[in-house]
XYZ file of C-alpha atoms in Angstrom:
307
model
C -0.006 0.121 -0.057
C 1.469 3.701 -0.909
C 2.089 6.108 1.956
C -0.569 8.346 3.300
C -0.438 11.635 1.642
C 1.300 14.361 3.721
C 1.696 17.924 2.493
C 4.057 19.916 3.775
C 2.275 23.568 2.846
C 5.792 25.444 3.463
C 6.669 23.922 -0.172
C 4.089 26.029 -1.613
C 6.258 29.009 -1.347
C 9.416 28.067 -3.380
C 10.758 25.653 -6.297
C 8.647 22.934 -5.051
C 5.196 24.602 -5.376
C 4.307 22.571 -8.549
C 5.343 18.962 -7.090
C 3.270 20.207 -4.036
C 0.156 20.976 -6.023
C 0.392 17.709 -7.769
C 0.809 16.044 -4.255
C -2.431 17.535 -3.560
C -4.157 16.774 -6.722
C -3.324 13.172 -6.322
C -4.484 12.950 -3.073
C -7.886 14.502 -4.059
C -8.302 12.104 -6.926
C -7.207 9.137 -5.325
C -7.601 9.282 -1.489
C -10.102 11.987 -0.604
C -7.974 12.748 2.302
C -4.608 14.141 3.141
C -2.560 15.357 5.990
C -1.317 18.834 6.462
C 2.123 19.932 8.180
C 3.460 23.435 8.538
C 0.044 24.661 7.854
C 0.495 27.742 9.815
C -1.407 27.139 12.910
C 0.579 27.908 15.854
C 1.883 24.916 17.481
C 1.121 25.794 21.097
C -2.483 26.600 20.247
C -2.884 23.014 19.089
C -1.471 21.780 22.230
C -4.007 23.958 24.114
C -7.052 22.651 22.293
C -5.918 19.204 22.949
C -5.121 19.906 26.685
C -8.312 21.497 27.372
C -10.612 18.933 25.241
C -9.111 16.133 27.062
C -9.596 17.760 30.265
C -13.113 18.782 29.489
C -13.903 15.091 28.719
C -12.531 13.880 31.986
C -14.313 16.619 34.008
C -17.561 16.548 32.442
C -18.300 13.766 29.891
C -16.741 10.670 31.057
C -19.041 9.894 33.491
C -22.148 10.674 31.531
C -20.894 8.524 28.727
C -19.983 5.533 31.109
C -23.400 5.678 32.440
C -25.268 6.019 28.930
C -23.468 2.783 27.650
C -23.805 0.698 30.782
C -27.433 0.558 30.159
C -26.837 -0.564 26.402
C -24.709 -3.823 27.357
C -22.414 -5.238 24.748
C -23.582 -8.758 24.367
C -24.321 -8.606 20.620
C -23.125 -6.546 17.521
C -24.467 -3.025 18.182
C -25.531 -1.449 14.704
C -27.522 1.475 15.577
C -24.783 3.340 17.977
C -21.464 4.894 17.923
C -19.019 4.434 20.740
C -18.471 8.170 20.931
C -18.867 11.164 22.978
C -19.316 14.239 21.460
C -20.610 17.767 21.430
C -21.073 20.591 18.709
C -19.814 24.309 18.365
C -20.850 26.456 15.620
C -18.681 29.292 14.374
C -20.294 30.828 11.308
C -22.613 32.423 10.181
C -23.234 32.905 14.094
C -21.227 31.490 16.879
C -22.905 29.550 19.974
C -19.482 29.186 21.938
C -20.726 31.473 24.516
C -24.102 29.356 25.060
C -22.490 25.981 25.278
C -22.605 24.963 29.132
C -19.727 23.337 31.157
C -16.853 24.958 29.112
C -14.320 26.779 30.929
C -13.308 30.589 29.845
C -9.790 29.372 28.965
C -11.453 26.461 26.756
C -13.916 28.791 25.005
C -11.303 31.368 24.256
C -8.980 28.432 22.650
C -11.731 27.367 20.623
C -12.736 30.533 19.063
C -9.066 31.213 18.334
C -8.651 27.822 16.856
C -11.848 28.279 14.672
C -10.533 31.435 13.177
C -7.163 30.015 12.056
C -9.224 26.961 10.731
C -11.213 29.144 8.590
C -8.359 30.753 7.085
C -6.736 27.243 6.382
C -9.859 26.051 4.926
C -10.358 28.796 2.501
C -6.703 28.418 1.566
C -6.983 24.844 0.965
C -10.402 25.633 -1.273
C -8.262 27.938 -3.334
C -5.355 25.274 -3.781
C -8.199 23.122 -5.209
C -9.203 25.553 -7.497
C -5.871 26.402 -8.648
C -5.507 22.445 -9.676
C -8.929 22.388 -11.106
C -8.555 25.382 -13.269
C -11.056 27.568 -11.302
C -10.691 31.153 -10.645
C -9.302 31.753 -7.109
C -12.413 31.925 -4.525
C -14.640 29.834 -6.931
C -15.342 27.427 -4.220
C -15.795 29.875 -1.455
C -18.103 31.543 -3.360
C -19.923 28.507 -4.237
C -20.458 27.940 -0.509
C -21.458 31.448 0.187
C -25.204 31.682 -0.194
C -26.745 34.454 1.380
C -25.362 34.713 4.630
C -21.848 32.886 3.858
C -20.662 29.259 4.667
C -21.957 27.185 7.606
C -18.833 26.392 9.863
C -18.721 24.113 12.805
C -16.933 21.749 14.890
C -17.674 18.426 16.356
C -15.588 17.547 19.386
C -15.616 14.023 20.019
C -13.656 11.362 22.276
C -13.677 7.758 21.512
C -13.136 5.976 25.044
C -11.512 2.554 25.577
C -14.030 -0.098 24.443
C -14.162 -3.417 26.314
C -15.649 -5.276 23.203
C -14.521 -3.304 19.991
C -15.603 -6.057 17.872
C -19.105 -5.338 18.668
C -19.488 -1.987 18.020
C -17.899 0.848 15.848
C -16.320 4.089 17.161
C -18.148 5.748 14.362
C -19.977 3.819 11.571
C -18.615 4.078 7.932
C -20.026 7.139 6.187
C -18.892 9.996 3.973
C -19.245 13.608 5.126
C -22.052 15.364 3.737
C -20.381 18.957 3.307
C -17.639 20.519 1.870
C -14.069 20.291 3.439
C -13.138 18.830 7.054
C -10.196 19.750 9.048
C -9.251 17.506 11.839
C -7.025 17.683 14.783
C -6.833 14.090 15.684
C -5.073 12.268 18.707
C -1.401 11.816 17.743
C -1.350 8.728 20.174
C -4.315 6.669 20.140
C -5.478 5.795 16.381
C -8.642 4.493 14.966
C -9.526 6.502 12.003
C -9.708 4.663 8.826
C -10.732 5.396 5.192
C -11.693 2.923 2.650
C -9.354 2.575 -0.590
C -9.802 0.169 -3.293
C -11.874 -1.871 -1.213
C -9.519 -1.850 1.746
C -9.614 0.028 5.144
C -6.483 2.016 5.674
C -5.323 3.831 8.705
C -5.046 7.649 8.865
C -1.821 7.721 10.665
C -1.695 9.698 14.151
C 0.789 12.598 13.545
C 1.402 15.269 16.168
C 0.521 19.030 15.210
C -0.987 17.701 11.720
C -4.246 18.940 10.360
C -5.964 15.894 8.351
C -7.961 17.389 5.619
C -10.934 15.273 3.690
C -13.485 16.246 1.100
C -17.271 16.016 1.399
C -20.028 15.261 -1.077
C -20.403 18.852 -2.099
C -16.837 18.862 -3.425
C -17.594 15.888 -5.320
C -20.609 17.388 -6.956
C -18.676 20.735 -7.842
C -15.855 19.019 -9.517
C -18.602 16.473 -11.225
C -16.640 13.497 -9.589
C -13.245 14.505 -10.405
C -12.627 14.424 -6.557
C -14.461 12.073 -4.454
C -15.714 12.132 -0.946
C -14.470 8.813 0.635
C -15.969 6.477 3.035
C -14.543 6.455 6.461
C -14.916 5.376 10.149
C -13.355 5.131 13.562
C -12.445 1.642 14.993
C -13.319 1.219 18.820
C -10.009 0.604 20.566
C -9.397 -1.126 23.977
C -6.593 0.946 24.934
C -6.801 4.748 25.722
C -9.432 7.544 24.927
C -8.997 8.983 21.169
C -9.674 12.683 20.714
C -11.195 14.155 17.467
C -11.693 17.869 16.771
C -13.336 17.757 13.468
C -14.203 21.297 11.830
C -16.623 21.293 8.827
C -16.411 24.033 6.286
C -19.741 23.803 4.556
C -22.092 25.750 2.281
C -24.797 27.903 3.677
C -28.179 26.280 3.980
C -29.413 28.351 0.976
C -26.281 27.793 -1.144
C -27.323 26.416 -4.652
C -24.673 23.581 -5.367
C -23.949 22.079 -8.904
C -20.946 21.078 -11.139
C -18.667 24.035 -11.874
C -19.673 24.847 -15.689
C -15.955 25.329 -16.582
C -15.299 21.549 -15.383
C -18.268 20.498 -17.687
C -16.699 22.451 -20.545
C -13.370 20.467 -20.407
C -15.326 17.255 -19.978
C -17.708 18.087 -23.019
C -16.775 15.144 -24.976
C -17.042 12.620 -22.494
C -20.020 10.768 -21.967
C -19.525 10.613 -17.914
C -22.330 11.612 -15.867
C -23.370 14.959 -14.695
C -23.908 15.371 -11.085
C -27.036 17.014 -9.872
C -27.886 20.597 -8.943
C -29.726 21.276 -5.485
C -29.856 23.598 -2.602
C -27.621 22.594 0.385
C -30.439 22.455 2.933
C -32.331 19.944 0.718
C -29.380 17.654 0.607
C -28.777 17.804 4.206
C -32.426 16.693 5.160
C -31.780 13.448 2.913
C -28.340 13.091 4.446
C -29.873 12.947 8.167
C -31.725 10.070 7.276
C -29.234 8.198 4.982
C -25.847 8.976 6.548
C -24.494 5.804 7.311
C -25.516 4.603 3.675
C -23.834 4.794 0.258
C -23.790 8.440 -1.602
C -24.576 7.350 -4.784
C -28.469 7.041 -4.098
C -28.334 10.278 -2.465
C -27.099 11.901 -5.564
C -29.390 10.139 -7.568
C -32.362 11.199 -5.246
C -31.634 14.761 -5.749
C -31.500 14.411 -9.407
C -35.066 12.925 -9.414
C -36.067 16.021 -7.271
C -34.801 18.233 -10.154
C -36.389 16.464 -12.656
C -39.668 16.416 -10.973
């Protein structure tokens, strides 16, 4: 198996820019995931977010999680739940960080700063995709914009040690519905896997890296040149895995459709054209079909259009 793609963003500033863009293109076409190093987010901030996330879980969430799963029991395979403890933060179009209970002021401040840095990195990453696709700078950001700007939020998750990992997934296999996802993951406890050529491949834990993966909307806008990829989290017997995943998604009212310039490039091809839809309509469908294959979701949106 070839190595998981690791992109050094520092190399964009010199002679290696072309080779680095090629690395990103290969990762988008063949993996749907890549790992960023030298991404410009201060390493001390990453350490602070990790420390405070783990402290918050131990103080406020661990007991609740243990009580919740003790009532379930793990006698047989569990297919309708995930072995995870989560909460969600919204950053854009408006923040709800001040409304989330049990967060220390230090944690709120760190997450606000982290979100600002991640928003910038998400938009820079989208522009790198635009450059590779031959789209004008800002095309993907504008495609996501709608009337109020993008939706941007963070899922903070902990995957506790599991006594019977063969009976339950940390998080069941799925593709992400949205745009581009940036993940700060535990650098010691692994568990995240992606599906590549029919095999599950580990996304390697790496200190201070940001893992990027592409959501369904990127697949639609690129008309399938880039793919969202199925991924899952395996429950582990040893240690609690931290995951701070931030989702830079289209606005609810954004109209999503394949970029016309990419369709022109493929004018002679007979390959399928992806559907056109309002992002909120896709999300309503996704809410009921998250853990099922994405292709029927795309077909359903086409059917709505033709109707």
